[in-house]
Amino acid sequence: MTNDVINSTYNPANYEIATEEEYGYKPHKLLKRIWKITSIVLLCFSIFMLYFSIIIIAIQSFNSSDSTTEFANFTFENYSKMFTKSSLNDSIMNTFMTSILATAIATVLGTLVAIGAFFLPPKVKSRLMLLNNIPLLNADIVTGVSLMLIFSLFLPLNKHIFGFWTILIAHIYFILPYIILSVLPKMKEIDPNMLEASLDLGIKPLKSVRKVIIPAIKGGIFSGLVLAFTISFEDFVVGYFTTGNGYNTLSIWIYSSIGRKSLFPGVYAFSTAVTLFMITSIIAYNLLKGRLHHEKEN
């Protein structure tokens, strides 16, 4: 009886819904508008600061004048003369050769280390990862000087030890942790019993790794490979302390040319071409990845 009385007397239409302002809420429309404008300005400023140097290099690559302080005429001649300087060509070839070899060796070693570390006991694995993270946390200049001192110990055996081999070993040393950190998370995503199952079926261990594990972690291997190549390609500090015998990479060659009144315009053209190639590659990769994902869903 009481419920019937309550239901008959309660009518939502007789009650007004309280507004947010009545509860003490203040919209602060002016402050919201100021914050929105400020966030847009900060975003544009951040993007501008990130890409300002790239834009300047791109503009300078079309400058007919060798001077960096004035823009004479718009021209494409810098791109046609990009490979006319022998010392620049040698440094570009050295950069690609060092980066490609270092990345290939580090990818193989890093993948094997990551696979082995995945099956280690937790305590041993944590200690190994601690050693792996030291080159990442260490400053580049400390890494370069340390490797230089280590290589200097072999000078009595070979006076010309500094050169291709020292810079190659140095690059392998500091890009190897990036491969391991890229592959190890992928190992955690696969079934740990896959390797044991393949061994029970009579497949040899090396073939099991090659046929079972590597196809499952190829995404991590590829991402680590790209990251390692990028870091090796743009390195200057470690390479500067570990190179010698006239073996210059592109960054070292540019640094040695800074003291001149003007830099060879082909450097701007080559840098812009590399940037455009990387942007095009990233866009093509994302489009291809999205297309394959769409086809897989359908």
Short mmCIF file of C-alpha atoms in Angstrom, two decimals:
data_model
loop_
_atom_site.label_atom_id
_atom_site.label_comp_id
_atom_site.label_asym_id
_atom_site.label_seq_id
_atom_site.Cartn_x
_atom_site.Cartn_y
_atom_site.Cartn_z
CA MET A 1 0.00 0.00 0.00
CA THR A 2 2.82 2.38 0.88
CA ASN A 3 4.59 1.72 -2.44
CA ASP A 4 1.41 2.47 -4.35
CA VAL A 5 1.08 5.80 -2.55
CA ILE A 6 4.69 6.73 -3.29
CA ASN A 7 4.40 5.78 -6.97
CA SER A 8 1.21 7.75 -7.31
CA THR A 9 2.59 10.88 -5.70
CA TYR A 10 6.06 10.84 -7.39
CA ASN A 11 6.12 12.49 -10.79
CA PRO A 12 9.49 13.42 -12.40
CA ALA A 13 7.78 16.26 -14.25
CA ASN A 14 7.19 18.02 -10.96
CA TYR A 15 10.93 18.28 -10.24
CA GLU A 16 13.50 20.48 -12.00
CA ILE A 17 16.95 19.10 -12.81
CA ALA A 18 19.73 21.12 -11.18
CA THR A 19 22.21 22.70 -13.55
CA GLU A 20 25.98 22.44 -13.25
CA GLU A 21 26.16 26.15 -12.37
CA GLU A 22 23.83 25.59 -9.39
CA TYR A 23 26.29 23.01 -8.06
CA GLY A 24 29.04 25.63 -8.19
CA TYR A 25 30.62 24.59 -11.52
CA LYS A 26 32.15 27.44 -13.53
CA PRO A 27 32.69 26.78 -17.25
CA HIS A 28 35.74 29.09 -17.56
CA LYS A 29 35.11 29.50 -21.28
CA LEU A 30 37.74 32.21 -21.61
CA LEU A 31 40.43 30.09 -19.94
CA LYS A 32 39.51 27.09 -22.10
CA ARG A 33 39.81 29.21 -25.24
CA ILE A 34 43.17 30.61 -24.10
CA TRP A 35 44.47 27.11 -23.33
CA LYS A 36 43.28 25.79 -26.69
CA ILE A 37 45.06 28.59 -28.55
CA THR A 38 48.18 28.13 -26.39
CA SER A 39 48.28 24.38 -27.03
CA ILE A 40 47.98 24.92 -30.78
CA VAL A 41 50.78 27.51 -30.69
CA LEU A 42 53.01 25.21 -28.62
CA LEU A 43 52.32 22.30 -30.96
CA CYS A 44 53.19 24.36 -34.03
CA PHE A 45 56.30 25.71 -32.32
CA SER A 46 57.45 22.19 -31.36
CA ILE A 47 56.93 20.89 -34.89
CA PHE A 48 58.75 23.94 -36.28
CA MET A 49 61.73 23.43 -33.96
CA LEU A 50 61.92 19.72 -34.81
CA TYR A 51 61.89 20.22 -38.57
CA PHE A 52 63.49 23.67 -38.84
CA SER A 53 66.98 22.30 -39.52
CA ILE A 54 65.64 19.88 -42.14
CA ILE A 55 63.77 22.71 -43.86
CA ILE A 56 66.88 24.90 -43.88
CA ILE A 57 68.97 22.11 -45.42
CA ALA A 58 66.28 21.49 -48.04
CA ILE A 59 66.16 25.20 -48.95
CA GLN A 60 69.95 25.37 -49.07
CA SER A 61 70.06 22.39 -51.44
CA PHE A 62 68.35 24.57 -54.09
CA ASN A 63 70.61 27.56 -53.50
CA SER A 64 72.93 28.45 -56.38
CA SER A 65 75.29 30.22 -53.98
CA ASP A 66 77.78 28.41 -51.76
CA SER A 67 77.13 30.89 -48.98
CA THR A 68 74.81 29.81 -46.18
CA THR A 69 73.78 33.39 -45.35
CA GLU A 70 72.20 34.37 -48.67
CA PHE A 71 69.95 32.72 -51.22
CA ALA A 72 71.00 33.66 -54.77
CA ASN A 73 68.92 31.70 -57.29
CA PHE A 74 66.80 28.58 -57.32
CA THR A 75 68.61 25.69 -59.03
CA PHE A 76 68.77 21.90 -59.28
CA GLU A 77 72.49 21.85 -60.11
CA ASN A 78 73.43 20.85 -56.57
CA TYR A 79 71.68 17.52 -57.09
CA SER A 80 73.47 16.88 -60.39
CA LYS A 81 76.82 17.74 -58.74
CA MET A 82 76.08 15.67 -55.66
CA PHE A 83 78.63 12.96 -56.46
CA THR A 84 81.29 15.03 -58.22
CA LYS A 85 83.52 15.41 -55.14
CA SER A 86 85.67 12.31 -54.61
CA SER A 87 86.20 12.80 -50.85
CA LEU A 88 82.44 13.15 -50.32
CA ASN A 89 81.79 10.04 -52.40
CA ASP A 90 84.31 8.08 -50.34
CA SER A 91 82.73 9.20 -47.08
CA ILE A 92 79.25 8.25 -48.32
CA MET A 93 80.46 4.82 -49.40
CA ASN A 94 82.23 4.34 -46.08
CA THR A 95 79.08 5.32 -44.20
CA PHE A 96 76.87 2.88 -46.09
CA MET A 97 79.41 0.06 -45.92
CA THR A 98 79.98 0.49 -42.18
CA SER A 99 76.29 0.86 -41.34
CA ILE A 100 75.13 -2.07 -43.50
CA LEU A 101 77.80 -4.48 -42.22
CA ALA A 102 77.40 -3.38 -38.59
CA THR A 103 73.61 -3.68 -38.81
CA ALA A 104 73.75 -7.12 -40.45
CA ILE A 105 76.19 -8.53 -37.89
CA ALA A 106 74.41 -6.91 -34.94
CA THR A 107 71.02 -8.20 -36.16
CA VAL A 108 72.24 -11.79 -36.30
CA LEU A 109 74.02 -11.62 -32.95
CA GLY A 110 71.25 -9.62 -31.24
CA THR A 111 68.54 -12.03 -32.43
CA LEU A 112 70.45 -15.06 -31.16
CA VAL A 113 71.17 -13.35 -27.83
CA ALA A 114 67.51 -12.37 -27.41
CA ILE A 115 66.34 -15.92 -28.16
CA GLY A 116 68.85 -17.37 -25.71
CA ALA A 117 68.05 -14.78 -23.03
CA PHE A 118 64.35 -15.61 -23.25
CA PHE A 119 64.96 -19.18 -22.04
CA LEU A 120 67.35 -18.20 -19.23
CA PRO A 121 66.35 -18.27 -15.54
CA PRO A 122 64.83 -14.98 -14.36
CA LYS A 123 67.83 -13.92 -12.23
CA VAL A 124 70.37 -14.62 -14.96
CA LYS A 125 68.13 -12.92 -17.49
CA SER A 126 67.82 -9.76 -15.38
CA ARG A 127 71.61 -9.55 -14.98
CA LEU A 128 72.09 -9.98 -18.71
CA MET A 129 69.58 -7.24 -19.46
CA LEU A 130 71.37 -4.96 -16.99
CA LEU A 131 74.61 -5.44 -18.94
CA ASN A 132 72.70 -4.91 -22.18
CA ASN A 133 71.32 -1.56 -21.00
CA ILE A 134 74.69 -0.09 -20.00
CA PRO A 135 75.64 1.01 -23.56
CA LEU A 136 72.20 2.61 -23.92
CA LEU A 137 72.49 4.63 -20.72
CA ASN A 138 76.12 5.54 -21.27
CA ALA A 139 76.93 8.85 -22.93
CA ASP A 140 78.18 8.59 -26.51
CA ILE A 141 81.37 10.46 -25.72
CA VAL A 142 82.14 8.06 -22.84
CA THR A 143 81.51 5.07 -25.10
CA GLY A 144 83.72 6.54 -27.83
CA VAL A 145 86.61 7.39 -25.52
CA SER A 146 86.39 3.99 -23.78
CA LEU A 147 86.52 2.10 -27.07
CA MET A 148 89.37 4.31 -28.27
CA LEU A 149 91.39 3.44 -25.16
CA ILE A 150 90.68 -0.25 -25.62
CA PHE A 151 91.76 -0.18 -29.26
CA SER A 152 94.87 1.80 -28.27
CA LEU A 153 96.09 -1.22 -26.31
CA PHE A 154 96.62 -3.02 -29.61
CA LEU A 155 98.75 -0.27 -31.15
CA PRO A 156 102.04 -2.08 -30.32
CA LEU A 157 100.78 -4.97 -32.45
CA ASN A 158 99.49 -2.84 -35.31
CA LYS A 159 100.23 0.88 -35.65
CA HIS A 160 97.45 1.27 -38.22
CA ILE A 161 94.74 -0.48 -36.24
CA PHE A 162 92.40 2.53 -36.26
CA GLY A 163 90.26 2.59 -39.36
CA PHE A 164 87.54 0.46 -40.88
CA TRP A 165 87.70 -2.44 -38.42
CA THR A 166 87.72 -0.33 -35.27
CA ILE A 167 84.76 1.79 -36.33
CA LEU A 168 82.89 -1.35 -37.46
CA ILE A 169 83.41 -3.05 -34.09
CA ALA A 170 82.40 0.17 -32.30
CA HIS A 171 79.17 0.42 -34.29
CA ILE A 172 78.31 -3.22 -33.62
CA TYR A 173 78.91 -2.63 -29.92
CA PHE A 174 76.53 0.28 -29.46
CA ILE A 175 73.71 -0.83 -31.81
CA LEU A 176 73.58 -4.43 -30.54
CA PRO A 177 71.42 -3.55 -27.46
CA TYR A 178 68.76 -1.97 -29.70
CA ILE A 179 68.37 -5.25 -31.59
CA ILE A 180 68.06 -7.24 -28.37
CA LEU A 181 65.47 -4.87 -26.91
CA SER A 182 63.44 -5.01 -30.14
CA VAL A 183 63.45 -8.81 -30.44
CA LEU A 184 62.97 -9.79 -26.78
CA PRO A 185 59.40 -8.39 -26.45
CA LYS A 186 58.38 -10.39 -29.51
CA MET A 187 59.76 -13.54 -27.86
CA LYS A 188 57.37 -12.95 -24.95
CA GLU A 189 54.41 -12.96 -27.34
CA ILE A 190 55.03 -16.45 -28.74
CA ASP A 191 54.26 -19.78 -27.08
CA PRO A 192 57.37 -20.89 -25.15
CA ASN A 193 56.52 -24.51 -25.94
CA MET A 194 56.90 -24.01 -29.71
CA LEU A 195 60.62 -24.77 -29.68
CA GLU A 196 60.22 -27.83 -27.46
CA ALA A 197 57.41 -29.12 -29.66
CA SER A 198 59.55 -28.83 -32.78
CA LEU A 199 62.41 -30.62 -31.03
CA ASP A 200 60.06 -33.43 -30.00
CA LEU A 201 59.10 -33.82 -33.67
CA GLY A 202 62.74 -34.52 -34.53
CA ILE A 203 63.80 -31.13 -35.91
CA LYS A 204 67.35 -30.08 -35.05
CA PRO A 205 67.73 -27.07 -32.68
CA LEU A 206 69.27 -24.71 -35.25
CA LYS A 207 66.62 -25.57 -37.81
CA SER A 208 63.91 -25.12 -35.18
CA VAL A 209 65.14 -21.62 -34.45
CA ARG A 210 65.29 -20.81 -38.15
CA LYS A 211 61.94 -22.34 -39.12
CA VAL A 212 59.83 -21.80 -36.01
CA ILE A 213 61.12 -18.97 -33.82
CA ILE A 214 62.47 -16.48 -36.36
CA PRO A 215 59.25 -16.34 -38.50
CA ALA A 216 57.29 -15.61 -35.31
CA ILE A 217 59.54 -12.70 -34.28
CA LYS A 218 60.37 -11.26 -37.70
CA GLY A 219 58.47 -8.06 -36.89
CA GLY A 220 60.77 -7.33 -33.94
CA ILE A 221 63.84 -8.23 -35.98
CA PHE A 222 62.84 -5.84 -38.76
CA SER A 223 62.06 -2.95 -36.41
CA GLY A 224 65.35 -3.47 -34.59
CA LEU A 225 67.22 -3.64 -37.90
CA VAL A 226 65.77 -0.33 -39.11
CA LEU A 227 66.46 1.38 -35.78
CA ALA A 228 70.03 0.04 -35.62
CA PHE A 229 70.80 1.12 -39.19
CA THR A 230 69.45 4.62 -38.55
CA ILE A 231 71.53 5.02 -35.39
CA SER A 232 74.66 3.68 -37.08
CA PHE A 233 74.17 5.82 -40.18
CA GLU A 234 73.90 9.10 -38.26
CA ASP A 235 76.57 8.38 -35.65
CA PHE A 236 79.35 10.90 -35.21
CA VAL A 237 80.75 10.85 -31.67
CA VAL A 238 81.67 7.16 -31.40
CA GLY A 239 82.93 7.07 -34.99
CA TYR A 240 85.05 10.19 -34.47
CA PHE A 241 86.98 8.60 -31.59
CA THR A 242 87.39 5.15 -33.16
CA THR A 243 88.23 5.96 -36.78
CA GLY A 244 91.62 6.67 -38.28
CA ASN A 245 93.94 6.24 -41.27
CA GLY A 246 91.82 8.66 -43.33
CA TYR A 247 88.67 6.53 -43.01
CA ASN A 248 85.89 9.14 -42.79
CA THR A 249 82.17 8.62 -42.59
CA LEU A 250 79.77 11.29 -43.83
CA SER A 251 79.29 12.93 -40.42
CA ILE A 252 83.04 13.05 -39.80
CA TRP A 253 83.66 14.47 -43.28
CA ILE A 254 81.06 17.22 -42.67
CA TYR A 255 82.62 18.02 -39.30
CA SER A 256 86.05 18.36 -40.89
CA SER A 257 84.56 20.78 -43.43
CA ILE A 258 82.84 23.06 -40.91
CA GLY A 259 85.89 25.29 -40.53
CA ARG A 260 85.68 26.33 -44.17
CA LYS A 261 83.80 29.43 -45.27
CA SER A 262 81.22 27.36 -47.11
CA LEU A 263 80.22 23.72 -47.26
CA PHE A 264 80.07 21.77 -50.50
CA PRO A 265 76.44 22.20 -51.76
CA GLY A 266 76.25 18.52 -52.68
CA VAL A 267 76.05 17.71 -48.96
CA TYR A 268 72.77 19.61 -48.68
CA ALA A 269 71.42 17.86 -51.75
CA PHE A 270 72.44 14.42 -50.49
CA SER A 271 70.97 15.07 -47.03
CA THR A 272 67.68 16.21 -48.56
CA ALA A 273 67.59 13.18 -50.87
CA VAL A 274 68.14 10.82 -47.92
CA THR A 275 65.38 12.55 -45.93
CA LEU A 276 62.92 12.31 -48.83
CA PHE A 277 63.82 8.65 -49.33
CA MET A 278 63.21 7.86 -45.65
CA ILE A 279 59.88 9.73 -45.61
CA THR A 280 58.76 7.95 -48.78
CA SER A 281 59.81 4.58 -47.38
CA ILE A 282 57.91 5.13 -44.12
CA ILE A 283 54.76 6.22 -45.95
CA ALA A 284 54.98 3.27 -48.37
CA TYR A 285 55.54 0.84 -45.49
CA ASN A 286 52.54 2.15 -43.54
CA LEU A 287 50.32 2.05 -46.62
CA LEU A 288 51.42 -1.50 -47.44
CA LYS A 289 50.96 -2.58 -43.83
CA GLY A 290 47.48 -1.06 -43.72
CA ARG A 291 46.54 -2.70 -47.01
CA LEU A 292 47.72 -6.14 -45.87
CA HIS A 293 45.87 -5.72 -42.58
CA HIS A 294 42.69 -4.72 -44.45
CA GLU A 295 42.98 -7.73 -46.79
CA LYS A 296 43.53 -10.05 -43.82
CA GLU A 297 40.38 -8.76 -42.12
CA ASN A 298 38.33 -9.28 -45.28
#
